[in-house]
């Protein structure tokens, strides 16, 4: 039956089904208090680290980071399509799956963009078979060792030469042109006319986790520039969170022991053709936190692959710092440096898959690389240089969220510095802005970030004084959604002034709870399925919190008050600056005076008449 499944139905469904029953039919679980524990089905382990929390309706693995709701579990474990998973849950709950027959997906902008990108994808593939110049593209692929089966697996296509092929090939029209521009497939000239972004290129479709094409990459035929071209950022495509080959990798091998992260499209295609399908590529950008978290959900080990030149070493240092921020217990990162002048595709064609796998097996552990890079210009036989190593390394290691792996790294640092490990685990870690040493022959790396928001996420015990106010409030709301009733309209309005992703996530959560009071935790999490916010919410939902209801209310009220105070102060300062510069209007002057009265505790009815704005340079009283 056609039509979209209403989100409200999915929300109700997640509240009705018992996630412990769904998971328990596929994983052997044992009760542990209010939770259930078992061996994680998403990675190999001998000690149970997989937790199911029926009260909140979600699961989480402390080993590989897999997490989500009953719906997510069916999508990831059973490899069901979205509609199939919803229908299975509905059958368990004994309800029919409704469809919004009056709303066709084409009426939704995102659905229309997905549709037009899919049409373009099919058109590019058709050109590789039938365009008058398709032989040039086929010859290039054959020269790179790509056979027909591999081309079909990755959906390779051909964008022919010329500037006006795609729009005409899909039927033409201004409405279609607007969609193609928004999807990044056409670009506009200054006079408003459009032209093909991809021309005379091998086309590589970029697919999301569900296998839908959302963007493209293109490799030029001939000597044109740029050699490789990616789709721009669009409503469908964000290169900081997508990986080329991720869908194909997951489809080719269910539970890979490791996954290789390379740089190029042809590296992914070439390795897969040679028999190394557990490979993905970043899309013209350094590996991000989102990339690594996605890969760790696929495999417990990520191997970065770099060229052996200075540029490769610089890229390795950046990747190592990013990896430290997501290094949980039970996962591993290693680095593979290739011979200079070689790339994964050329190397696997020259030496074969078995030899290349031997290289992967011999990749360097992150810890080994890290300490070598940090001490490359030091003489650890001297006291001063051992002190410098400690000063460089300790702030970096404090960023590691995994308790066990962080402890082991600190222990190794203690051995190198010839210190008792207690000297590194007690007291402050030193200046947070202390620059970390760059790797050998690399450009200086930027100063390392401190622990994000000073969070207490590194251990299993609460460290709430180190949370951001926004994270604390969000975690409390996920545990007890009814706390949203304690937030007034005025407070919600004040929170709009708070900057940052954490504040934005909190505002969205409050808005949803205002629209649908009492929504279950699983519903709040499921609504973010497929977005970076999903994993952040799951991580916050499993944070240890005070069990006493009164204590939770007091902590929430305190965090809310501090956030409102910060937001109000920031707004008041901006208004004062505008007043002093003479740019403020009467409404802004009234708002400023009202804020001052609130801060001073003066009732609005008893307020004095507005006074003239303070002269520039005068002291605010």
XYZ file of C-alpha atoms in Angstrom:
621
model
C 0.000 0.000 0.000
C 1.406 3.391 -1.001
C 1.849 6.225 1.434
C 4.044 7.298 4.283
C 3.891 5.576 7.689
C 2.938 8.284 10.228
C 5.651 9.085 12.748
C 3.037 9.112 15.510
C 2.280 5.453 14.782
C 5.968 4.533 14.996
C 6.231 6.383 18.313
C 3.222 4.521 19.744
C 4.569 1.224 18.417
C 7.898 1.641 20.210
C 6.051 2.269 23.462
C 3.975 -0.898 23.009
C 6.672 -3.423 22.116
C 9.021 -4.978 24.673
C 12.553 -4.501 23.397
C 13.807 -7.238 25.734
C 11.530 -9.743 23.985
C 12.570 -8.604 20.504
C 16.287 -8.782 21.300
C 15.955 -11.823 23.545
C 14.673 -13.917 20.643
C 17.938 -13.276 18.833
C 20.456 -12.840 21.663
C 20.777 -14.849 24.870
C 20.110 -12.339 27.661
C 20.413 -12.554 31.440
C 18.659 -10.212 33.843
C 20.906 -7.755 35.714
C 18.663 -5.633 37.943
C 16.338 -3.598 35.750
C 18.465 -4.346 32.688
C 19.455 -7.407 30.649
C 22.986 -8.329 29.588
C 24.363 -10.576 26.893
C 27.095 -11.054 24.311
C 26.903 -8.336 21.680
C 25.539 -9.618 18.337
C 27.344 -6.847 16.462
C 30.926 -7.795 17.353
C 32.744 -10.814 18.743
C 33.276 -10.796 22.498
C 33.657 -13.258 25.374
C 32.524 -10.990 28.221
C 28.975 -9.564 27.977
C 28.971 -5.832 27.317
C 25.616 -5.636 25.527
C 22.870 -4.080 27.698
C 19.125 -3.913 27.021
C 17.161 -1.377 29.067
C 13.403 -2.140 28.795
C 12.439 0.838 30.982
C 13.883 3.223 28.402
C 13.332 1.032 25.347
C 16.877 0.946 24.020
C 20.029 -1.171 23.901
C 23.700 -0.229 24.122
C 26.963 -2.116 23.737
C 29.830 -0.762 25.794
C 32.257 -2.665 23.603
C 31.499 -1.570 20.038
C 29.101 1.307 20.709
C 26.104 -0.228 18.901
C 22.913 1.310 20.222
C 19.310 2.134 19.434
C 15.701 1.064 19.831
C 13.794 -2.093 18.878
C 13.358 -0.647 15.396
C 17.088 0.079 15.069
C 17.898 -3.443 16.230
C 15.809 -5.021 13.486
C 17.341 -2.725 10.874
C 20.912 -3.479 11.954
C 20.698 -7.092 13.160
C 18.097 -8.626 10.849
C 19.101 -6.369 7.948
C 15.460 -5.554 7.276
C 14.258 -2.632 5.231
C 12.603 0.143 7.238
C 9.050 -0.766 6.239
C 9.686 -4.469 6.899
C 10.963 -3.694 10.399
C 7.945 -1.527 11.212
C 5.579 -4.203 9.919
C 7.274 -6.884 12.030
C 6.914 -4.761 15.178
C 3.310 -3.972 14.314
C 2.536 -7.692 13.936
C 4.025 -8.302 17.378
C 1.853 -5.561 18.820
C -1.237 -6.823 16.983
C -1.918 -3.586 15.094
C -2.230 -2.609 11.428
C 0.351 -0.333 9.834
C -1.462 2.811 8.647
C -0.439 4.846 5.632
C -1.013 8.527 4.943
C -2.681 7.931 1.593
C -3.366 11.626 1.085
C 0.309 12.481 1.287
C 2.495 11.229 -1.531
C 6.234 11.147 -0.829
C 6.787 13.487 -3.779
C 5.131 16.259 -1.771
C 8.000 16.072 0.663
C 11.080 18.010 -0.440
C 13.548 15.412 0.797
C 11.666 12.613 -0.941
C 11.642 14.602 -4.162
C 15.396 15.158 -3.902
C 15.996 11.448 -3.272
C 13.842 10.677 -6.293
C 15.684 13.035 -8.623
C 19.098 11.800 -7.426
C 17.970 8.221 -8.034
C 16.862 9.154 -11.544
C 20.240 10.769 -12.187
C 21.991 7.683 -10.839
C 20.128 5.419 -13.254
C 20.831 7.844 -16.132
C 24.584 7.873 -15.412
C 24.650 4.063 -15.398
C 22.779 3.982 -18.701
C 25.363 6.321 -20.262
C 28.160 3.913 -19.277
C 26.430 1.278 -21.408
C 25.088 3.226 -24.347
C 26.546 6.736 -24.792
C 28.474 7.190 -28.048
C 31.624 7.903 -26.019
C 31.056 5.226 -23.389
C 34.007 3.188 -24.707
C 36.470 5.717 -23.258
C 34.972 5.214 -19.792
C 34.856 1.430 -20.149
C 38.472 1.319 -21.341
C 39.560 3.401 -18.357
C 37.803 1.086 -15.898
C 39.203 -2.028 -17.561
C 42.650 -0.470 -17.394
C 42.177 -0.102 -13.646
C 41.145 -3.748 -13.339
C 37.418 -3.068 -12.836
C 35.212 -5.777 -14.319
C 31.501 -5.642 -15.089
C 30.403 -7.303 -11.851
C 32.341 -4.787 -9.740
C 30.931 -1.898 -11.775
C 27.407 -3.188 -11.112
C 28.081 -3.721 -7.392
C 29.136 -0.101 -6.957
C 26.686 1.289 -9.543
C 29.415 3.009 -11.579
C 28.273 5.369 -14.296
C 29.487 7.857 -16.896
C 28.847 11.608 -17.141
C 29.430 12.409 -20.834
C 31.241 15.545 -22.085
C 29.128 18.653 -22.439
C 27.291 21.099 -20.230
C 23.603 20.342 -20.836
C 23.234 16.560 -20.916
C 21.692 15.639 -17.565
C 18.686 17.972 -17.511
C 17.766 17.078 -21.090
C 18.282 13.386 -20.395
C 15.857 13.495 -17.439
C 13.148 15.371 -19.312
C 13.941 19.057 -18.815
C 11.865 21.766 -17.183
C 12.510 24.507 -14.628
C 11.067 22.525 -11.707
C 13.421 19.627 -12.421
C 16.312 22.060 -12.868
C 15.657 23.561 -9.419
C 15.709 20.111 -7.829
C 18.913 19.170 -9.642
C 20.564 22.384 -8.478
C 19.485 21.722 -4.885
C 20.779 18.142 -5.173
C 24.172 19.442 -6.327
C 23.984 17.943 -9.817
C 23.563 21.210 -11.700
C 25.262 24.543 -11.026
C 24.001 28.010 -11.945
C 25.795 30.643 -13.956
C 25.516 34.330 -13.111
C 22.831 34.756 -15.775
C 20.669 32.106 -14.064
C 21.223 29.344 -16.619
C 22.370 25.921 -15.453
C 25.114 23.506 -16.470
C 26.158 19.970 -15.536
C 28.466 19.757 -12.534
C 29.782 16.328 -13.607
C 31.190 16.248 -17.138
C 33.382 13.665 -18.892
C 33.843 11.679 -15.677
C 33.452 8.199 -14.266
C 30.633 8.616 -11.734
C 30.624 6.917 -8.322
C 27.255 6.992 -6.504
C 27.529 7.713 -2.769
C 24.911 5.740 -0.828
C 23.555 6.139 2.677
C 23.200 3.315 5.185
C 19.945 2.180 3.545
C 21.487 1.983 0.080
C 19.843 5.124 -1.305
C 22.008 7.276 -3.554
C 22.416 10.716 -1.948
C 25.397 12.209 -3.826
C 28.110 11.463 -6.377
C 31.830 11.556 -6.903
C 33.458 11.862 -10.301
C 36.891 10.913 -11.658
C 37.871 12.929 -14.719
C 38.761 11.135 -17.953
C 41.856 12.742 -19.368
C 43.922 15.526 -17.861
C 41.185 17.876 -16.648
C 41.029 19.382 -13.184
C 40.048 18.706 -10.526
C 40.992 15.054 -10.851
C 38.237 14.047 -8.418
C 35.044 16.016 -7.834
C 32.464 15.496 -5.093
C 28.878 16.666 -4.829
C 28.597 19.800 -2.689
C 26.856 19.786 0.693
C 23.115 19.361 0.156
C 20.043 18.581 2.298
C 20.794 14.904 1.532
C 24.576 14.855 1.760
C 27.006 15.913 4.493
C 30.500 14.705 3.732
C 31.548 14.890 7.390
C 29.161 12.061 8.252
C 29.060 9.917 5.075
C 31.542 7.334 3.821
C 31.962 5.991 0.302
C 31.494 2.231 0.195
C 29.928 1.921 3.666
C 26.719 0.369 2.360
C 28.582 -1.978 0.007
C 30.978 -3.006 2.772
C 28.169 -3.821 5.191
C 26.330 -5.772 2.504
C 29.420 -7.753 1.475
C 30.510 -8.920 4.912
C 28.248 -9.128 7.939
C 30.654 -8.965 10.886
C 34.100 -7.839 9.704
C 36.922 -8.116 12.238
C 38.201 -4.782 10.988
C 37.426 -2.138 8.396
C 39.988 -0.237 6.346
C 39.584 3.524 5.824
C 41.208 4.818 2.629
C 41.110 8.085 0.718
C 39.882 7.378 -2.821
C 36.908 5.940 -4.683
C 39.113 3.707 -6.826
C 40.884 2.435 -3.722
C 37.547 1.146 -2.403
C 36.505 -0.319 -5.750
C 39.915 -1.844 -6.455
C 40.272 -3.463 -3.037
C 36.740 -4.879 -3.186
C 37.379 -6.325 -6.667
C 40.592 -7.938 -5.418
C 38.792 -9.598 -2.489
C 39.185 -7.020 0.297
C 35.605 -5.708 0.612
C 35.842 -4.411 4.211
C 36.877 -0.937 3.074
C 35.397 2.583 3.033
C 36.683 6.014 2.019
C 36.280 9.475 3.445
C 34.942 11.960 0.921
C 37.629 14.534 0.330
C 37.957 15.355 4.011
C 39.907 14.108 6.999
C 38.204 11.416 9.069
C 35.690 12.932 11.478
C 34.272 11.769 14.767
C 31.026 10.828 12.993
C 32.988 8.717 10.512
C 34.765 6.771 13.230
C 31.653 6.215 15.330
C 29.909 4.850 12.239
C 32.835 2.526 11.473
C 33.027 1.245 15.046
C 29.396 0.206 14.762
C 30.466 -1.910 11.801
C 33.692 -3.433 13.202
C 35.685 -3.334 16.462
C 38.874 -2.238 14.684
C 39.528 0.593 12.225
C 42.726 0.652 10.169
C 43.667 3.995 8.625
C 45.567 3.731 5.354
C 48.004 6.542 4.452
C 50.654 7.336 1.895
C 54.181 7.113 3.289
C 55.119 10.709 2.381
C 55.040 13.839 4.548
C 51.430 14.592 3.573
C 50.445 11.092 4.652
C 52.142 11.559 8.018
C 50.338 14.860 8.555
C 47.032 13.164 7.739
C 47.904 10.339 10.131
C 48.498 12.772 12.992
C 45.131 14.437 12.456
C 43.415 11.054 12.292
C 45.128 9.915 15.493
C 43.860 12.945 17.404
C 40.320 12.395 16.147
C 40.527 8.723 17.097
C 41.484 9.575 20.688
C 38.137 11.345 21.138
C 36.123 8.211 20.290
C 38.403 5.452 21.590
C 36.105 3.353 23.754
C 37.054 0.173 25.592
C 36.869 -2.840 23.295
C 37.737 -1.054 20.041
C 41.093 -0.463 18.389
C 42.696 1.862 15.851
C 45.762 1.058 13.780
C 47.653 2.912 11.054
C 48.957 1.444 7.807
C 51.591 3.413 5.872
C 52.057 2.408 2.233
C 55.295 2.613 0.225
C 55.788 6.084 -1.204
C 54.219 6.476 -4.625
C 51.702 3.653 -4.089
C 48.010 3.738 -3.292
C 45.831 0.837 -2.088
C 44.432 0.183 -5.565
C 47.812 0.045 -7.317
C 49.373 -1.991 -4.503
C 46.650 -4.661 -4.338
C 46.793 -5.046 -8.119
C 50.569 -5.443 -7.972
C 50.853 -7.864 -5.045
C 47.390 -9.411 -4.622
C 44.873 -9.543 -1.792
C 46.795 -11.981 0.419
C 49.908 -9.809 0.521
C 47.825 -6.710 1.084
C 45.992 -8.376 3.978
C 49.393 -9.186 5.470
C 50.161 -5.460 5.366
C 46.872 -4.711 7.144
C 47.669 -7.293 9.822
C 51.014 -5.573 10.386
C 49.552 -2.066 10.737
C 50.862 -0.086 13.701
C 48.724 0.260 16.827
C 47.591 3.791 17.584
C 49.382 3.771 20.949
C 52.718 2.851 19.367
C 52.374 5.518 16.697
C 51.196 8.150 19.168
C 54.104 7.884 21.588
C 56.637 7.666 18.777
C 55.232 10.806 17.172
C 55.165 12.714 20.467
C 58.747 11.796 21.332
C 60.307 12.032 17.857
C 62.333 15.142 18.735
C 63.021 14.177 22.370
C 65.799 12.307 24.138
C 63.987 10.169 26.691
C 67.261 9.488 28.392
C 67.064 12.969 29.895
C 64.800 14.080 32.716
C 63.792 17.297 30.938
C 62.609 15.521 27.785
C 60.699 12.891 29.747
C 58.922 15.782 31.461
C 58.166 17.348 28.073
C 56.723 14.073 26.794
C 54.442 13.886 29.818
C 53.347 17.492 29.299
C 52.546 16.791 25.633
C 50.869 13.433 26.017
C 48.785 13.678 29.153
C 46.190 16.209 27.881
C 45.730 14.041 24.774
C 45.248 10.856 26.761
C 42.740 12.536 29.065
C 40.478 12.920 26.037
C 40.087 9.152 25.629
C 36.548 8.178 26.756
C 37.294 4.471 27.343
C 38.278 3.915 30.989
C 40.402 0.802 30.434
C 42.166 1.969 27.295
C 42.885 5.376 28.856
C 44.388 3.672 31.908
C 46.605 1.481 29.714
C 47.795 4.485 27.700
C 48.633 6.363 30.890
C 50.500 3.310 32.144
C 52.583 3.215 28.962
C 53.303 6.942 29.323
C 54.410 6.323 32.900
C 56.855 3.660 31.666
C 58.343 5.999 29.057
C 58.582 8.887 31.523
C 59.928 6.576 34.282
C 57.212 7.709 36.654
C 54.776 5.815 38.876
C 51.427 5.676 37.098
C 49.804 7.322 40.148
C 51.709 10.507 39.323
C 49.766 10.719 36.044
C 46.340 9.781 37.373
C 46.223 12.262 40.238
C 46.022 16.031 40.095
C 45.536 18.273 37.055
C 46.729 17.145 33.649
C 48.508 20.397 32.970
C 47.603 23.218 30.616
C 44.791 22.193 28.318
C 46.196 24.408 25.599
C 49.638 22.801 25.725
C 50.531 22.073 22.105
C 50.984 18.419 21.219
C 54.092 17.568 19.238
C 53.490 17.036 15.532
C 54.556 13.745 13.979
C 58.035 13.568 12.398
C 58.500 15.861 9.394
C 54.914 17.103 9.705
C 53.569 20.586 10.055
C 52.726 21.594 13.636
C 49.338 20.253 14.699
C 46.766 22.606 16.212
C 46.471 22.588 20.000
C 44.479 19.598 21.229
C 40.978 20.181 22.428
C 40.279 19.586 26.073
C 37.749 17.039 27.172
C 34.572 17.997 25.354
C 32.497 20.146 27.618
C 34.472 18.760 30.561
C 32.075 15.808 30.506
C 32.192 12.901 32.874
C 31.741 10.372 30.064
C 35.061 8.673 30.677
C 33.954 6.487 33.521
C 30.970 4.534 34.698
C 30.496 6.764 37.733
C 28.719 10.090 37.648
C 30.827 13.220 37.525
C 28.040 15.711 37.085
C 29.988 18.775 38.109
C 31.998 18.303 34.892
C 29.020 18.014 32.563
C 27.877 20.919 30.492
C 24.606 22.323 31.790
C 22.930 21.401 28.509
C 24.095 17.773 28.604
C 23.027 17.386 32.220
C 19.540 18.712 31.470
C 19.203 16.535 28.350
C 20.244 13.377 30.219
C 17.759 14.126 32.989
C 14.963 14.725 30.473
C 15.669 11.388 28.814
C 15.460 9.640 32.182
C 12.318 11.539 33.239
C 10.609 13.251 30.258
C 7.999 14.764 32.632
C 10.693 17.210 33.819
C 9.899 19.221 30.689
C 6.736 20.388 32.474
C 8.987 22.393 34.819
C 10.204 24.611 31.956
C 8.082 27.706 31.395
C 7.475 29.366 28.033
C 9.656 32.288 29.121
C 12.507 29.930 29.989
C 12.193 28.096 26.680
C 12.359 31.435 24.887
C 15.435 32.447 26.875
C 17.236 29.225 25.956
C 17.086 30.227 22.274
C 20.060 32.511 22.945
C 22.354 29.644 23.989
C 24.918 28.655 21.331
C 26.276 25.214 20.507
C 25.089 21.743 19.458
C 24.282 20.651 23.017
C 21.928 23.595 23.502
C 20.298 22.976 20.120
C 19.686 19.322 21.009
C 18.171 20.312 24.356
C 15.864 22.869 22.700
C 14.673 20.288 20.167
C 13.988 17.772 22.935
C 12.022 20.333 24.935
C 10.029 21.292 21.845
C 9.080 17.669 21.173
C 8.067 17.110 24.792
C 6.028 20.323 24.709
C 4.174 19.043 21.614
C 3.810 15.482 22.951
C 4.091 15.472 26.762
C 5.169 12.222 28.369
C 6.800 10.711 25.258
C 8.875 7.656 26.129
C 12.662 7.742 25.980
C 12.713 5.200 23.148
C 10.385 7.397 21.092
C 12.513 10.503 21.636
C 15.589 8.572 20.510
C 13.913 6.823 17.566
C 12.772 10.127 16.082
C 16.434 10.986 15.522
C 17.232 7.707 13.758
C 19.744 8.306 10.979
C 20.996 11.637 12.362
C 24.140 12.427 14.399
C 21.825 13.358 17.290
C 20.646 9.739 17.605
C 23.900 8.398 19.036
C 24.358 11.464 21.252
C 20.933 10.889 22.791
C 21.639 7.204 23.390
C 24.952 8.052 25.064
C 23.228 10.574 27.327
C 20.359 8.198 28.095
C 22.745 5.621 29.558
C 24.542 8.119 31.825
C 24.423 7.290 35.517
C 22.083 9.646 37.353
C 20.740 10.062 40.874
C 17.867 7.658 41.449
C 15.943 9.866 43.850
C 13.202 11.805 42.057
C 13.686 14.863 44.262
C 17.416 14.928 43.570
C 16.767 14.743 39.826
C 14.297 17.608 40.010
C 16.735 19.751 42.006
C 19.576 19.047 39.600
C 17.382 19.803 36.582
C 16.107 23.053 38.113
C 19.666 24.101 38.919
C 20.904 23.394 35.398
C 17.898 25.192 33.921
C 18.446 28.234 36.130
C 22.109 28.422 35.172
C 21.322 28.148 31.482
C 18.612 30.809 31.634
C 20.947 33.074 33.578
C 23.709 32.606 31.009
C 21.331 33.164 28.101
C 19.768 36.218 29.728
C 23.165 37.713 30.522
C 24.334 37.209 26.971
C 21.182 38.834 25.578
C 21.436 41.752 28.012
C 25.067 42.371 27.016
C 24.175 42.445 23.324
C 21.317 44.859 23.966
C 23.550 47.117 26.052
C 26.111 47.246 23.263
C 23.425 48.310 20.791
C 22.070 50.914 23.199
C 25.508 52.433 23.744
C 26.168 52.556 20.001
C 22.837 54.306 19.407
C 21.537 51.488 17.190
C 18.846 50.206 19.570
C 15.188 50.845 18.927
C 12.541 51.584 21.604
C 11.577 47.915 21.825
C 15.175 46.885 22.536
C 15.513 49.548 25.236
C 12.348 48.255 26.911
C 13.644 44.677 26.667
C 16.959 45.684 28.232
C 15.259 47.458 31.125
C 12.947 44.479 31.653
C 15.925 42.155 31.838
C 17.590 44.443 34.370
C 14.443 44.463 36.493
C 14.260 40.668 36.412
C 17.907 40.392 37.487
C 17.330 42.885 40.286
C 14.158 41.100 41.405
C 11.973 44.171 40.812
C 8.351 43.387 39.812
C 7.387 44.708 36.422
C 4.466 46.692 37.842
C 6.716 48.623 40.174
C 9.333 49.447 37.617
C 10.473 52.977 37.096
C 9.901 54.737 33.805
C 12.611 54.084 31.220
C 15.591 56.358 31.522
C 17.851 57.624 28.844
C 20.445 55.187 27.586
C 23.774 55.421 29.395
C 26.350 57.497 27.638
C 29.057 55.585 25.783
C 31.863 54.680 28.131
C 29.786 55.209 31.280
C 29.712 52.451 33.889
C 26.660 50.240 33.922
C 24.989 50.164 37.314
